Short mmCIF file of C-alpha atoms and ligand atoms in Angstrom, two decimals:
data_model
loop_
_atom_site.label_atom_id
_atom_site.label_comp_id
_atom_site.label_asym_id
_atom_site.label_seq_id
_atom_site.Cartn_x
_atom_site.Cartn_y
_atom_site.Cartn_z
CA UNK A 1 13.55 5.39 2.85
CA UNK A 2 14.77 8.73 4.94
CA UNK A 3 12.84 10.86 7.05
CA UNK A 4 14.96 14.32 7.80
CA UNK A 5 17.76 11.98 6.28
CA UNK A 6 17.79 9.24 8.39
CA UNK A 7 16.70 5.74 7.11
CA UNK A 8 13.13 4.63 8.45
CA UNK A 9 11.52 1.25 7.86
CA UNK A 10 7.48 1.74 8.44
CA UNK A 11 7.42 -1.30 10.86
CA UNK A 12 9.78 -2.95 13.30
CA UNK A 13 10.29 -4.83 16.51
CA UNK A 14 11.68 -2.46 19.53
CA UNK A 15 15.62 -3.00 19.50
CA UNK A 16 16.07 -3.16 23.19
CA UNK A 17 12.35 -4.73 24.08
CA UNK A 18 11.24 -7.72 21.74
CA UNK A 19 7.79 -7.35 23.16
CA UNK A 20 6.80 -4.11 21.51
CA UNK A 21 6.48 -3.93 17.72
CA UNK A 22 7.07 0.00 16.38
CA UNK A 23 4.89 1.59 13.46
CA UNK A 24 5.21 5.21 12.09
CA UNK A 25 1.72 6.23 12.81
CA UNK A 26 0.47 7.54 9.53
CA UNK A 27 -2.59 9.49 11.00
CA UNK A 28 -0.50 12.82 11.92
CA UNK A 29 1.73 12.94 8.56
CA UNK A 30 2.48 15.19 7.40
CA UNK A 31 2.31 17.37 10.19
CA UNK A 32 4.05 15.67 12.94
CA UNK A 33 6.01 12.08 12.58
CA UNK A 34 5.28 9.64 15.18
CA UNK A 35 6.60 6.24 16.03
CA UNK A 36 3.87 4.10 17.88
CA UNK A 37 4.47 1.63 20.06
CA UNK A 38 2.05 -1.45 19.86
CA UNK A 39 1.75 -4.26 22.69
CA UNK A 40 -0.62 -6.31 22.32
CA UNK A 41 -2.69 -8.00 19.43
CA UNK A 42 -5.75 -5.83 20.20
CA UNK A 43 -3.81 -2.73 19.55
CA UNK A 44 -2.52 -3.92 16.19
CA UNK A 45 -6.06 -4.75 15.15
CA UNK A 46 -7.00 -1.07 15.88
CA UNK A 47 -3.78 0.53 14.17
CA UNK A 48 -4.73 -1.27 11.07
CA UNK A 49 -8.90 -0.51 11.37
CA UNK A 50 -8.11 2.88 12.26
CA UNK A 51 -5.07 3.70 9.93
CA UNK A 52 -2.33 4.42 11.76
CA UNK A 53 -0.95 1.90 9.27
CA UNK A 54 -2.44 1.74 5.86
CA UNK A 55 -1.73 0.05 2.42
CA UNK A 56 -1.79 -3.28 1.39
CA UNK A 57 1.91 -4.17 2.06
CA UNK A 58 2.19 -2.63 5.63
CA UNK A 59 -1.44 -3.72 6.02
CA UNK A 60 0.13 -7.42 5.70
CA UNK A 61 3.15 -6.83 7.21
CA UNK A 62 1.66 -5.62 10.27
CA UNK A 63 -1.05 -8.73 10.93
CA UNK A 64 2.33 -10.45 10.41
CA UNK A 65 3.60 -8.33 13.52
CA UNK A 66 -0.05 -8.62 15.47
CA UNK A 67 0.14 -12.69 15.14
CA UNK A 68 3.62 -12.39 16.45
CA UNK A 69 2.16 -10.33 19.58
CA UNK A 70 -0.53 -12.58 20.01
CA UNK A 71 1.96 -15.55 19.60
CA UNK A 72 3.76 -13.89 22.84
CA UNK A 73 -0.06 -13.22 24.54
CA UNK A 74 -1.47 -16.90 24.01
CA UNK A 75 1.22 -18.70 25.68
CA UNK A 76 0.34 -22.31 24.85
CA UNK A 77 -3.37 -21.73 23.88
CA UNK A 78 -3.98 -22.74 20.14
CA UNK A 79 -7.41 -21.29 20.25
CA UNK A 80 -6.35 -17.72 21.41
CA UNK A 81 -3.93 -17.77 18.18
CA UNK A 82 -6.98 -18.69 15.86
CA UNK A 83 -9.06 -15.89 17.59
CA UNK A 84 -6.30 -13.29 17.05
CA UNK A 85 -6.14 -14.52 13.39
CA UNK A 86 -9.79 -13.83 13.02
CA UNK A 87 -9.76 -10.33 15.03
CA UNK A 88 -7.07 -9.43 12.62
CA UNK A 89 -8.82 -10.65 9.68
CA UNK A 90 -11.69 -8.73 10.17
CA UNK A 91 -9.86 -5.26 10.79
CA UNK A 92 -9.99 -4.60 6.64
CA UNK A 93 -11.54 -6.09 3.82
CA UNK A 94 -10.14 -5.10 0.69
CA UNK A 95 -6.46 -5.79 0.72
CA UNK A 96 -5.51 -9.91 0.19
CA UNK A 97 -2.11 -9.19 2.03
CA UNK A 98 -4.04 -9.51 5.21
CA UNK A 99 -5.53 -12.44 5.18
CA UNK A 100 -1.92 -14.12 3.14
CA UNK A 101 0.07 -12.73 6.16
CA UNK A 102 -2.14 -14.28 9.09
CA UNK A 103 -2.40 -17.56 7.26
CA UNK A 104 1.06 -17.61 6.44
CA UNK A 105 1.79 -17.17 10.44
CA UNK A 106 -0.58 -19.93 11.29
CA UNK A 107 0.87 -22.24 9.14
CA UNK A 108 4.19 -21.42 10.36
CA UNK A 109 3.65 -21.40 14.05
CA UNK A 110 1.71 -24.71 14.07
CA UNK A 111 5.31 -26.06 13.66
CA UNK A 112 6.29 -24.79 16.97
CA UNK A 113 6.39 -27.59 20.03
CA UNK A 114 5.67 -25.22 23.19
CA UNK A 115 5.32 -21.49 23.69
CA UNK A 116 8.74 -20.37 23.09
CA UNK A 117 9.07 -22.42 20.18
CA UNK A 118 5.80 -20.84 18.87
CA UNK A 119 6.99 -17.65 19.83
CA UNK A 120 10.27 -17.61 18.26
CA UNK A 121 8.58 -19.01 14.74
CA UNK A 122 6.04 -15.95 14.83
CA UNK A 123 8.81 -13.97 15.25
CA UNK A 124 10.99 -15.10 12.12
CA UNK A 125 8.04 -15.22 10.30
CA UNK A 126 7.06 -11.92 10.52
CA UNK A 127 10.56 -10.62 9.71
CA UNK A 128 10.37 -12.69 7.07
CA UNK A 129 7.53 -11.24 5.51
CA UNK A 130 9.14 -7.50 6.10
CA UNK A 131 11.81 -8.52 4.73
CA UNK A 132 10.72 -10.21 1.94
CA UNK A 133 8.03 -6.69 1.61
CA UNK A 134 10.73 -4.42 1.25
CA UNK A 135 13.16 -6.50 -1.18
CA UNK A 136 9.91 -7.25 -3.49
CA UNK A 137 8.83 -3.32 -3.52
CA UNK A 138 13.23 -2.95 -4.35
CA UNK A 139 12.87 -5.33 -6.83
CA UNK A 140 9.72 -3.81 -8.30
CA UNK A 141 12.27 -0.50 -8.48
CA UNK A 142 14.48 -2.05 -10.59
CA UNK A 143 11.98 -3.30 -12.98
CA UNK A 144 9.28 -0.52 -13.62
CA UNK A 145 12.56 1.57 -13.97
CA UNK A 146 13.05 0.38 -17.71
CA UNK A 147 10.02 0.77 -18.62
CA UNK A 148 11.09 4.96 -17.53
CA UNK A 149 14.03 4.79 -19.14
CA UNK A 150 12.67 3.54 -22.49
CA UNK A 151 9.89 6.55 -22.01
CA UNK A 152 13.24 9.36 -21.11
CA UNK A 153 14.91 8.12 -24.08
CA UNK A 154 12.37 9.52 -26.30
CA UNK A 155 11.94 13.16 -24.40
CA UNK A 156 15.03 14.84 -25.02
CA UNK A 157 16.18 15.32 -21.49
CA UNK A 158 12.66 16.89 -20.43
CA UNK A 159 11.41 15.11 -17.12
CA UNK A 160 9.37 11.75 -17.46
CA UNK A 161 5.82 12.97 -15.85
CA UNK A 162 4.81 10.40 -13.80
CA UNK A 163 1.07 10.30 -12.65
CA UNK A 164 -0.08 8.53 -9.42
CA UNK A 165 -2.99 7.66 -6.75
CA UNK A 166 -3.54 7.62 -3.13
CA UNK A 167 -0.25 6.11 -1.69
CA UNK A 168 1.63 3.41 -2.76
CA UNK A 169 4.84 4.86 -1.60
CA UNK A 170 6.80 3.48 1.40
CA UNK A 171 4.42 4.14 3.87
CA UNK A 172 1.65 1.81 2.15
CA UNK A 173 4.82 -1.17 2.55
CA UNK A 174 7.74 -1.82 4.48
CA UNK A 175 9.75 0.34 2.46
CA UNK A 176 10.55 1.79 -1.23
CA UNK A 177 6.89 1.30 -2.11
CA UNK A 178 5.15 -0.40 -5.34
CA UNK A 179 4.12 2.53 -7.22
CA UNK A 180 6.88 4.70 -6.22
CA UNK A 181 9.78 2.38 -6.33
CA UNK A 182 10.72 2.64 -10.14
CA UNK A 183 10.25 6.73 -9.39
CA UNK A 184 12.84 6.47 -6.64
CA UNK A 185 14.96 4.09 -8.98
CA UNK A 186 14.73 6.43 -11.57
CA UNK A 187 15.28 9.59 -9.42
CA UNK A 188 18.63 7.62 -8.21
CA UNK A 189 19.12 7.09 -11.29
CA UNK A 190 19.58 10.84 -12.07
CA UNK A 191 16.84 10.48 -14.54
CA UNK A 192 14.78 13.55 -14.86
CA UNK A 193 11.08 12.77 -13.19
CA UNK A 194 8.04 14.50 -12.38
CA UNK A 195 5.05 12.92 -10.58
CA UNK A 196 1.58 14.24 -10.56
CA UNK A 197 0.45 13.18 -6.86
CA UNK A 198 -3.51 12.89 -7.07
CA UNK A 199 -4.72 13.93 -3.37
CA UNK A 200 -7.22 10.94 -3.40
CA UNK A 201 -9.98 12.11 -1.61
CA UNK A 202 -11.54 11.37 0.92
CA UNK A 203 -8.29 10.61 3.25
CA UNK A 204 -6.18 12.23 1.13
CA UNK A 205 -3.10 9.76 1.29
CA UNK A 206 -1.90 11.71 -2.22
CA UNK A 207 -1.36 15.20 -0.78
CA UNK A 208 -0.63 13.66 2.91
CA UNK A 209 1.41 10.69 1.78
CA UNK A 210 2.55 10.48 -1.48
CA UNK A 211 3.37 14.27 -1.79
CA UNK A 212 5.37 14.27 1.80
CA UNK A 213 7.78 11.25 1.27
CA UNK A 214 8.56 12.02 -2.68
CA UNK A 215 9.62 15.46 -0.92
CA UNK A 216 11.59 13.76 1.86
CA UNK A 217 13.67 11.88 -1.02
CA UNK A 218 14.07 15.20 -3.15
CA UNK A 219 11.54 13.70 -6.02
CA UNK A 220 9.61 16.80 -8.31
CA UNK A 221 6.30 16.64 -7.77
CA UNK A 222 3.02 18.28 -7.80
CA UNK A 223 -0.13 17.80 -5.81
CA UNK A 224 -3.34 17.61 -7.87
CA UNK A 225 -7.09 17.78 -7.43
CA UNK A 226 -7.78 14.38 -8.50
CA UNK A 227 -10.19 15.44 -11.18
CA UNK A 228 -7.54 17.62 -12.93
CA UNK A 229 -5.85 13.78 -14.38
CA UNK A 230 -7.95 13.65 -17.58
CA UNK A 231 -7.28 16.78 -18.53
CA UNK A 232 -3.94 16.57 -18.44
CA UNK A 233 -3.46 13.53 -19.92
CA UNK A 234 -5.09 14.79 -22.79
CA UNK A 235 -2.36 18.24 -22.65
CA UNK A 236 -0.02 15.52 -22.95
CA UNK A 237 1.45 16.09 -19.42
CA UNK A 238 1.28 12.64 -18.19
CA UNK A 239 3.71 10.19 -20.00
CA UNK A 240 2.76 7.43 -17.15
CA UNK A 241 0.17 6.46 -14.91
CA UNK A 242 1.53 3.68 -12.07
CA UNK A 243 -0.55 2.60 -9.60
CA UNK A 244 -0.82 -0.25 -6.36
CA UNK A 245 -2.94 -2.32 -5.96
CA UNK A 246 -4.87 -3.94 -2.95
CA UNK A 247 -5.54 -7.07 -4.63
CA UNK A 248 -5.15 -7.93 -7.77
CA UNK A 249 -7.13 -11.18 -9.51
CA UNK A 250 -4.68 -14.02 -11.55
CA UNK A 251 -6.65 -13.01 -14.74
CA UNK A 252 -5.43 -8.93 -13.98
CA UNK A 253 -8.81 -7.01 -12.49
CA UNK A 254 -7.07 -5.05 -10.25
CA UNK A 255 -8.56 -3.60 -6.97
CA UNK A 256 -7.32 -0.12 -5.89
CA UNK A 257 -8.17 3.14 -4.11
CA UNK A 258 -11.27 4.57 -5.21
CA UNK A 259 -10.55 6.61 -8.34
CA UNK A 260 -8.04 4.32 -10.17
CA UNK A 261 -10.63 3.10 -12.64
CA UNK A 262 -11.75 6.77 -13.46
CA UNK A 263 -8.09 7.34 -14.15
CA UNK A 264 -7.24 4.10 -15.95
CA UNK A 265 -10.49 5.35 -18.75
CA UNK A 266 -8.70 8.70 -18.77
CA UNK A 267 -5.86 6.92 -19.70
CA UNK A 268 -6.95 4.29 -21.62
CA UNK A 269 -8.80 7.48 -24.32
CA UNK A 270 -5.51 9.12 -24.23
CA UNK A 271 -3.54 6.04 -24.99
CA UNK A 272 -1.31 7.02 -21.96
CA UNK A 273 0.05 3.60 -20.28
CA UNK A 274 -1.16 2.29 -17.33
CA UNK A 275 0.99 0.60 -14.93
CA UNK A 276 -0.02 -0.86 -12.06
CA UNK A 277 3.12 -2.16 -9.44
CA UNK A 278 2.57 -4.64 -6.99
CA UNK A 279 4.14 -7.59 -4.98
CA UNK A 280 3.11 -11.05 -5.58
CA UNK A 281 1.59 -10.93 -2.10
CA UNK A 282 -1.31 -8.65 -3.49
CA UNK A 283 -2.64 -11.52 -5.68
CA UNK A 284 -5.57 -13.25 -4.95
CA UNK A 285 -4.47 -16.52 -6.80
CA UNK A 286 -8.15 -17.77 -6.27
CA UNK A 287 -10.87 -14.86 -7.38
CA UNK A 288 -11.70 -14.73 -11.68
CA UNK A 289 -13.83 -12.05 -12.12
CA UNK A 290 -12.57 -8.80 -9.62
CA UNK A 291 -15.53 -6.49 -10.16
CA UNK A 292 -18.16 -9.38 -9.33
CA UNK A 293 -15.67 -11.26 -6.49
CA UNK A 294 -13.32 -8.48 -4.67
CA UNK A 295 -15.10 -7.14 -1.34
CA UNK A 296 -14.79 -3.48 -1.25
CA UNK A 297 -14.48 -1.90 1.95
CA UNK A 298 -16.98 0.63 2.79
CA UNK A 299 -16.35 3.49 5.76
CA UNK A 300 -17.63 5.89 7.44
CA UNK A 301 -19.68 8.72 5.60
CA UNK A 302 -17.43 10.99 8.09
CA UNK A 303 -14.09 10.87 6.05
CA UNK A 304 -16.54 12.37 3.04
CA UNK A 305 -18.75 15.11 4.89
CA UNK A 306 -15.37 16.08 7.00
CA UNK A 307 -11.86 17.36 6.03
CA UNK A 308 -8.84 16.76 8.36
CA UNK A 309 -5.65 19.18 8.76
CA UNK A 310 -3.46 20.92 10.70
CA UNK A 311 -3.83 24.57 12.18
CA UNK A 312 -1.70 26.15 14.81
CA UNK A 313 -0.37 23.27 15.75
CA UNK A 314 -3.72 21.35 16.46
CA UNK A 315 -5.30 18.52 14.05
CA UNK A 316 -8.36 19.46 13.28
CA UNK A 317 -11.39 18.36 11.96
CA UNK A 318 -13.61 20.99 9.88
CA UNK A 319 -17.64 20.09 8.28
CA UNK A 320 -17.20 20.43 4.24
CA UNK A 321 -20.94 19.21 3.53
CA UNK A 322 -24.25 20.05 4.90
CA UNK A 323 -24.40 18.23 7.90
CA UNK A 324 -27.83 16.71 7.52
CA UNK A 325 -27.01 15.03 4.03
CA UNK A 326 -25.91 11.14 4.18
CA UNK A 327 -22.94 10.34 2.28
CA UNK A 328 -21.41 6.78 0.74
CA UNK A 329 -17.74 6.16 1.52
CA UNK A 330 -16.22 3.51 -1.02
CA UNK A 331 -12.64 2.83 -0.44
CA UNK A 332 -12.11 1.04 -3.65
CA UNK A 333 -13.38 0.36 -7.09
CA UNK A 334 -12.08 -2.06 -9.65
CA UNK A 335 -10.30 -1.49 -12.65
CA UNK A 336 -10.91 -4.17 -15.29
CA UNK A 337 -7.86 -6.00 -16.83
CA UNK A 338 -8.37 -4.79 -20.34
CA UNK A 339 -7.74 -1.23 -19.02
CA UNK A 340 -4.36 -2.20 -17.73
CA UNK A 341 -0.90 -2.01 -19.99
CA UNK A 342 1.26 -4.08 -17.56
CA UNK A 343 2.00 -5.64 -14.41
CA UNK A 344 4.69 -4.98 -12.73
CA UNK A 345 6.31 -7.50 -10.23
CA UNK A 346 9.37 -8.55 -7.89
CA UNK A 347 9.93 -11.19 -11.14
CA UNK A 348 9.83 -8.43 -13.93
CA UNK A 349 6.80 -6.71 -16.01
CA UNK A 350 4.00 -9.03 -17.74
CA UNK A 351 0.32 -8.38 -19.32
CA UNK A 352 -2.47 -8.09 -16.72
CA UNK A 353 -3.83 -11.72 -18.19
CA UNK A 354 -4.03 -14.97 -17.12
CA UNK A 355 -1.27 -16.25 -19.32
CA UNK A 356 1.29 -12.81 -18.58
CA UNK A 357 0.87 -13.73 -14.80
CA UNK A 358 1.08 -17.30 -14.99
CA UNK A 359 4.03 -17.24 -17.22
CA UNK A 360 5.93 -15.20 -13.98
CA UNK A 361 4.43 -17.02 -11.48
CA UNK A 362 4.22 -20.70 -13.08
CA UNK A 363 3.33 -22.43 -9.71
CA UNK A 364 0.77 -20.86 -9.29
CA UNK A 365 -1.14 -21.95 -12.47
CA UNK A 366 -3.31 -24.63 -12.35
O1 MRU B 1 -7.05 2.76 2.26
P1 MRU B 1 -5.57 2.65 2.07
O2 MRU B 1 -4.83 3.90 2.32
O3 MRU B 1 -5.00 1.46 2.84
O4 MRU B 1 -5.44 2.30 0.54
C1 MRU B 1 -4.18 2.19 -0.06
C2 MRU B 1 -4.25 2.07 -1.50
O5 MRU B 1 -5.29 1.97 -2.12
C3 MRU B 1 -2.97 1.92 -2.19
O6 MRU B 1 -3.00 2.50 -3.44
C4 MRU B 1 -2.81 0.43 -2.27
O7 MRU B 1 -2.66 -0.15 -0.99
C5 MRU B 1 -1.86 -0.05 -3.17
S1 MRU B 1 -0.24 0.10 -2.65
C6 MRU B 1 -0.11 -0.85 -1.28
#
């Protein structure tokens, strides 16, 4: 996608020095846009603990990245690759892409027959999985834009109103985004849409994230309090609701930023639909039961007693809560498959069921 018009991926290796990987480091956004430079697998672990990358694509995309660096690090020691993988692993709990990218790098780079062989493999295969990020989230796009053009056929030329939450836009991928692909598809389109960007407290990756890249790419929108969705849903200003997901089980319990499931009742009383876009990476192929079986990552009480922003020119960090009460800080909830209208994938749109997602993805089914 653009930033000030000029095409950004979120991650990438260094043109002119194959040793450093480049991130857009998420925690000054809106504010100020910064391109980090990670060197080593130790760094990468903190970017993706500490969120200067975040969502479940770019969460994966970057361990792919990290076992590359430590690929370069180990030289010719196995073991140092397997502690990287677990260093990584542990960085985040809740989104599967992690743990699919590292083991996908293992696999690959146990192929490799010295260093530079090893090297060169952790290389292609984190490309690869960029790459293969980025056309997925396109492909996505392409899909989830029918199902906005069946909804625009039916409004007269009035804008399709769009709701989302937290940020499953660009910046939670490689690029174009799960949630926010069919809305850039459609706004490409020249199809008249309107997105209501929840500001998903506590981080706030709606009003940070979501809000600044639809703006970048010219999309309508308009920030919410993330308790004002139920009420309009039942004004009949939401036609939509697409959301990511973090993980998502093979029988459809999907795991997403806290909030989703509140939104997906909302919905569900309203008989609004509820979409939820995501690339086959964010399956957990082996978990049944999501609300019983999907870890949920908890922080620190920090993000909820304290508010982050910008004032002349400084971030800043202000106390919203009385200092001396504790606070719980749950960064995701589950939202049951029977709340959910449809999946939508890189292979096209099917129920959030066992038999929907096995009929798309038949090898995976048992
Ligand atoms: O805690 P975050 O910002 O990494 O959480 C991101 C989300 O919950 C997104 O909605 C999710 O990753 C789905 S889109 C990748």
């Amino acid at each position: 996608m653009k930033v000030d018009g000029q095409h950004f991926r979120t991650i990438w290796v260094k043109p002119d020095d194959e040793g450093v990987v480049q991130l857009i480091d998420q925690r000054f956004l809106p504010h100020r846009f910064v391109i980090e430079e990670v060197r080593t697998v130790e760094q990468m672990a903190t970017a993706i603990r500490e969120m200067h990358v975040r969502g479940a694509g770019l969460i994966g995309a970057s361990a792919g990245y990290g076992m590359y660096l430590a690929a370069i690090e180990a030289a010719e020691v196995d073991e140092q690759l397997i502690n990287a993988a677990a260093q990584l692993k542990a960085t985040r709990p809740t989104a599967v892409n992690l743990s699919w990218a590292v083991e996908r790098q293992l696999k690959n780079i146990a192929d490799g027959k010295n260093a530079t062989e090893k090297v060169a493999l952790a290389l292609r295969t984190a490309r690869s999985i960029a790459d293969e990020d980025a056309e997925h989230c396109r492909m996505i796009g392409q899909h989830g834009l029918e199902l906005i053009r069946e909804i625009a056929g039916k409004k007269a030329g009035r804008p399709v109103n769009v709701l989302t939450h937290c940020n499953a836009g660009w910046l939670a991928f490689v690029d174009y985004g799960s949630a926010t692909a069919p809305i850039y598809a459609a706004h490409d389109s020249e199809l008249p849409v309107h997105v209501w960007v929840a500001e998903t407290r506590p981080r706030s990756q709606g009003s940070k994230l979501t809000a600044w890249e639809l703006g970048e790419h010219g999309v309508p929108h308009t920030i919410i309090a993330d308790s004002a969705s139920g009420h309009l849903m039942q004004r009949d200003a939401v036609d939509l609701v697409i959301v990511g997901t973090d993980r998502t089980t093979h029988t459809g319990d999907v795991a997403n930023k806290i909030g989703t499931y509140l939104k997906a009742l909302a919905a569900k009383d309203n008989d609004v639909p509820f979409y939820v876009a995501l690339p086959s990476s964010s399956f957990d192929w082996t978990l049944r039961d999501g609300i019983k079986e999907i870890p949920i990552e908890e922080r620190s009480a920090r993000e909820v007693k304290q508010a982050e922003g910008w004032l002349e020119g400084q971030q800043v960090e202000v106390h919203i809560a009385p200092e001396r009460s504790p606070a719980a800080n749950y960064g995701f909830d589950v939202t049951p498959a029977h709340l959910v209208t449809g999946l939508i994938t890189e292979r096209g749109v099917c129920e959030a069921n066992e038999k929907g997602i096995h009929a798309l993805f038949p090898e995976q089914a048992q």
